[in-house]
């Protein structure tokens, strides 16, 4: 794979295999950061509606506190899972 990356040009000359490998590592780290960031954004978007519904349910019935809390925290497990995947893959 390094040989294929040797063809990449930088300032009109071929990039060294070490520089190409560093470039690919940088892209992998940027992709991992983007994945975790998008997972966190999606979890926050999901919690917006769940939290409002949970507060409304708790206002009507105090026994709904624990289920509402569990449902509110559930989307955050996606972010934790994304972080675990990043550390396993990276």
PDB file of C-alpha atoms in Angstrom:
ATOM      1  CA  UNK A   1       0.000   0.000   0.000  1.00  0.00           C
ATOM      2  CA  UNK A   2       2.901   2.344   0.696  1.00  0.00           C
ATOM      3  CA  UNK A   3       4.083   1.910  -2.892  1.00  0.00           C
ATOM      4  CA  UNK A   4       0.726   3.140  -4.181  1.00  0.00           C
ATOM      5  CA  UNK A   5       0.940   6.178  -1.909  1.00  0.00           C
ATOM      6  CA  UNK A   6       4.440   6.957  -3.228  1.00  0.00           C
ATOM      7  CA  UNK A   7       2.857   8.242  -6.434  1.00  0.00           C
ATOM      8  CA  UNK A   8       1.154  11.132  -4.625  1.00  0.00           C
ATOM      9  CA  UNK A   9       2.812  14.388  -5.618  1.00  0.00           C
ATOM     10  CA  UNK A  10       3.647  17.193  -3.252  1.00  0.00           C
ATOM     11  CA  UNK A  11       5.009  20.441  -4.695  1.00  0.00           C
ATOM     12  CA  UNK A  12       5.768  18.734  -8.003  1.00  0.00           C
ATOM     13  CA  UNK A  13       7.806  15.846  -6.578  1.00  0.00           C
ATOM     14  CA  UNK A  14       6.940  12.417  -5.253  1.00  0.00           C
ATOM     15  CA  UNK A  15       6.082  12.160  -1.565  1.00  0.00           C
ATOM     16  CA  UNK A  16       8.234   9.837   0.525  1.00  0.00           C
ATOM     17  CA  UNK A  17       6.586   6.673   1.878  1.00  0.00           C
ATOM     18  CA  UNK A  18       6.965   7.970   5.443  1.00  0.00           C
ATOM     19  CA  UNK A  19       5.221  11.235   4.597  1.00  0.00           C
ATOM     20  CA  UNK A  20       2.425   9.356   2.826  1.00  0.00           C
ATOM     21  CA  UNK A  21       1.965   7.111   5.850  1.00  0.00           C
ATOM     22  CA  UNK A  22       1.828  10.130   8.167  1.00  0.00           C
ATOM     23  CA  UNK A  23      -0.757  11.698   5.870  1.00  0.00           C
ATOM     24  CA  UNK A  24      -2.943   8.588   5.970  1.00  0.00           C
ATOM     25  CA  UNK A  25      -2.679   8.438   9.772  1.00  0.00           C
ATOM     26  CA  UNK A  26      -3.792  12.061   9.937  1.00  0.00           C
ATOM     27  CA  UNK A  27      -6.800  11.334   7.739  1.00  0.00           C
ATOM     28  CA  UNK A  28      -7.720   8.361   9.936  1.00  0.00           C
ATOM     29  CA  UNK A  29      -7.573  10.499  13.069  1.00  0.00           C
ATOM     30  CA  UNK A  30      -9.678  13.211  11.426  1.00  0.00           C
ATOM     31  CA  UNK A  31     -12.256  10.613  10.385  1.00  0.00           C
ATOM     32  CA  UNK A  32     -12.398   9.241  13.929  1.00  0.00           C
ATOM     33  CA  UNK A  33     -12.903  12.723  15.352  1.00  0.00           C
ATOM     34  CA  UNK A  34     -15.648  13.409  12.833  1.00  0.00           C
ATOM     35  CA  UNK A  35     -17.401  10.143  13.727  1.00  0.00           C
ATOM     36  CA  UNK A  36     -17.386  10.892  17.450  1.00  0.00           C
ATOM     37  CA  UNK A  37     -18.480  14.477  16.860  1.00  0.00           C
ATOM     38  CA  UNK A  38     -21.402  13.443  14.675  1.00  0.00           C
ATOM     39  CA  UNK A  39     -22.427  10.782  17.202  1.00  0.00           C
ATOM     40  CA  UNK A  40     -22.426  13.409  19.948  1.00  0.00           C
ATOM     41  CA  UNK A  41     -24.437  15.799  17.788  1.00  0.00           C
ATOM     42  CA  UNK A  42     -27.023  13.114  17.037  1.00  0.00           C
ATOM     43  CA  UNK A  43     -27.246  12.145  20.708  1.00  0.00           C
ATOM     44  CA  UNK A  44     -27.824  15.762  21.695  1.00  0.00           C
ATOM     45  CA  UNK A  45     -30.516  16.102  19.041  1.00  0.00           C
ATOM     46  CA  UNK A  46     -32.248  12.949  20.326  1.00  0.00           C
ATOM     47  CA  UNK A  47     -32.027  14.070  23.940  1.00  0.00           C
ATOM     48  CA  UNK A  48     -33.767  17.323  23.091  1.00  0.00           C
ATOM     49  CA  UNK A  49     -37.095  15.627  22.433  1.00  0.00           C
ATOM     50  CA  UNK A  50     -36.674  12.882  24.989  1.00  0.00           C
ATOM     51  CA  UNK A  51     -35.848  15.333  27.767  1.00  0.00           C
ATOM     52  CA  UNK A  52     -38.881  17.499  27.049  1.00  0.00           C
ATOM     53  CA  UNK A  53     -41.158  14.449  27.035  1.00  0.00           C
ATOM     54  CA  UNK A  54     -39.595  13.132  30.241  1.00  0.00           C
ATOM     55  CA  UNK A  55     -40.112  16.424  32.065  1.00  0.00           C
ATOM     56  CA  UNK A  56     -43.748  16.476  30.935  1.00  0.00           C
ATOM     57  CA  UNK A  57     -44.274  12.897  32.123  1.00  0.00           C
ATOM     58  CA  UNK A  58     -42.657  13.631  35.482  1.00  0.00           C
ATOM     59  CA  UNK A  59     -44.879  16.697  35.906  1.00  0.00           C
ATOM     60  CA  UNK A  60     -47.940  14.482  35.556  1.00  0.00           C
ATOM     61  CA  UNK A  61     -46.676  11.471  37.518  1.00  0.00           C
ATOM     62  CA  UNK A  62     -43.723  11.398  39.938  1.00  0.00           C
ATOM     63  CA  UNK A  63     -43.251   7.661  39.360  1.00  0.00           C
ATOM     64  CA  UNK A  64     -41.990   8.392  35.837  1.00  0.00           C
ATOM     65  CA  UNK A  65     -38.730   9.880  37.121  1.00  0.00           C
ATOM     66  CA  UNK A  66     -36.579   6.748  36.783  1.00  0.00           C
ATOM     67  CA  UNK A  67     -37.890   5.698  33.327  1.00  0.00           C
ATOM     68  CA  UNK A  68     -37.553   9.300  32.154  1.00  0.00           C
ATOM     69  CA  UNK A  69     -33.984   9.478  33.432  1.00  0.00           C
ATOM     70  CA  UNK A  70     -33.074   6.193  31.760  1.00  0.00           C
ATOM     71  CA  UNK A  71     -34.597   7.269  28.447  1.00  0.00           C
ATOM     72  CA  UNK A  72     -32.785  10.602  28.634  1.00  0.00           C
ATOM     73  CA  UNK A  73     -29.389   9.007  29.252  1.00  0.00           C
ATOM     74  CA  UNK A  74     -29.838   6.240  26.653  1.00  0.00           C
ATOM     75  CA  UNK A  75     -28.676   8.272  23.592  1.00  0.00           C
ATOM     76  CA  UNK A  76     -25.395   9.098  25.335  1.00  0.00           C
ATOM     77  CA  UNK A  77     -24.463   5.430  25.142  1.00  0.00           C
ATOM     78  CA  UNK A  78     -24.031   5.987  21.398  1.00  0.00           C
ATOM     79  CA  UNK A  79     -21.269   8.500  22.076  1.00  0.00           C
ATOM     80  CA  UNK A  80     -19.598   6.157  24.546  1.00  0.00           C
ATOM     81  CA  UNK A  81     -19.808   3.355  21.972  1.00  0.00           C
ATOM     82  CA  UNK A  82     -18.281   5.633  19.318  1.00  0.00           C
ATOM     83  CA  UNK A  83     -15.380   6.452  21.652  1.00  0.00           C
ATOM     84  CA  UNK A  84     -14.805   2.767  22.384  1.00  0.00           C
ATOM     85  CA  UNK A  85     -14.752   1.979  18.656  1.00  0.00           C
ATOM     86  CA  UNK A  86     -12.246   4.793  18.050  1.00  0.00           C
ATOM     87  CA  UNK A  87      -9.902   3.442  20.720  1.00  0.00           C
ATOM     88  CA  UNK A  88     -10.232  -0.133  19.465  1.00  0.00           C
ATOM     89  CA  UNK A  89      -9.647   0.756  15.815  1.00  0.00           C
ATOM     90  CA  UNK A  90      -6.967   3.380  16.483  1.00  0.00           C
TER      91      UNK A  90
END
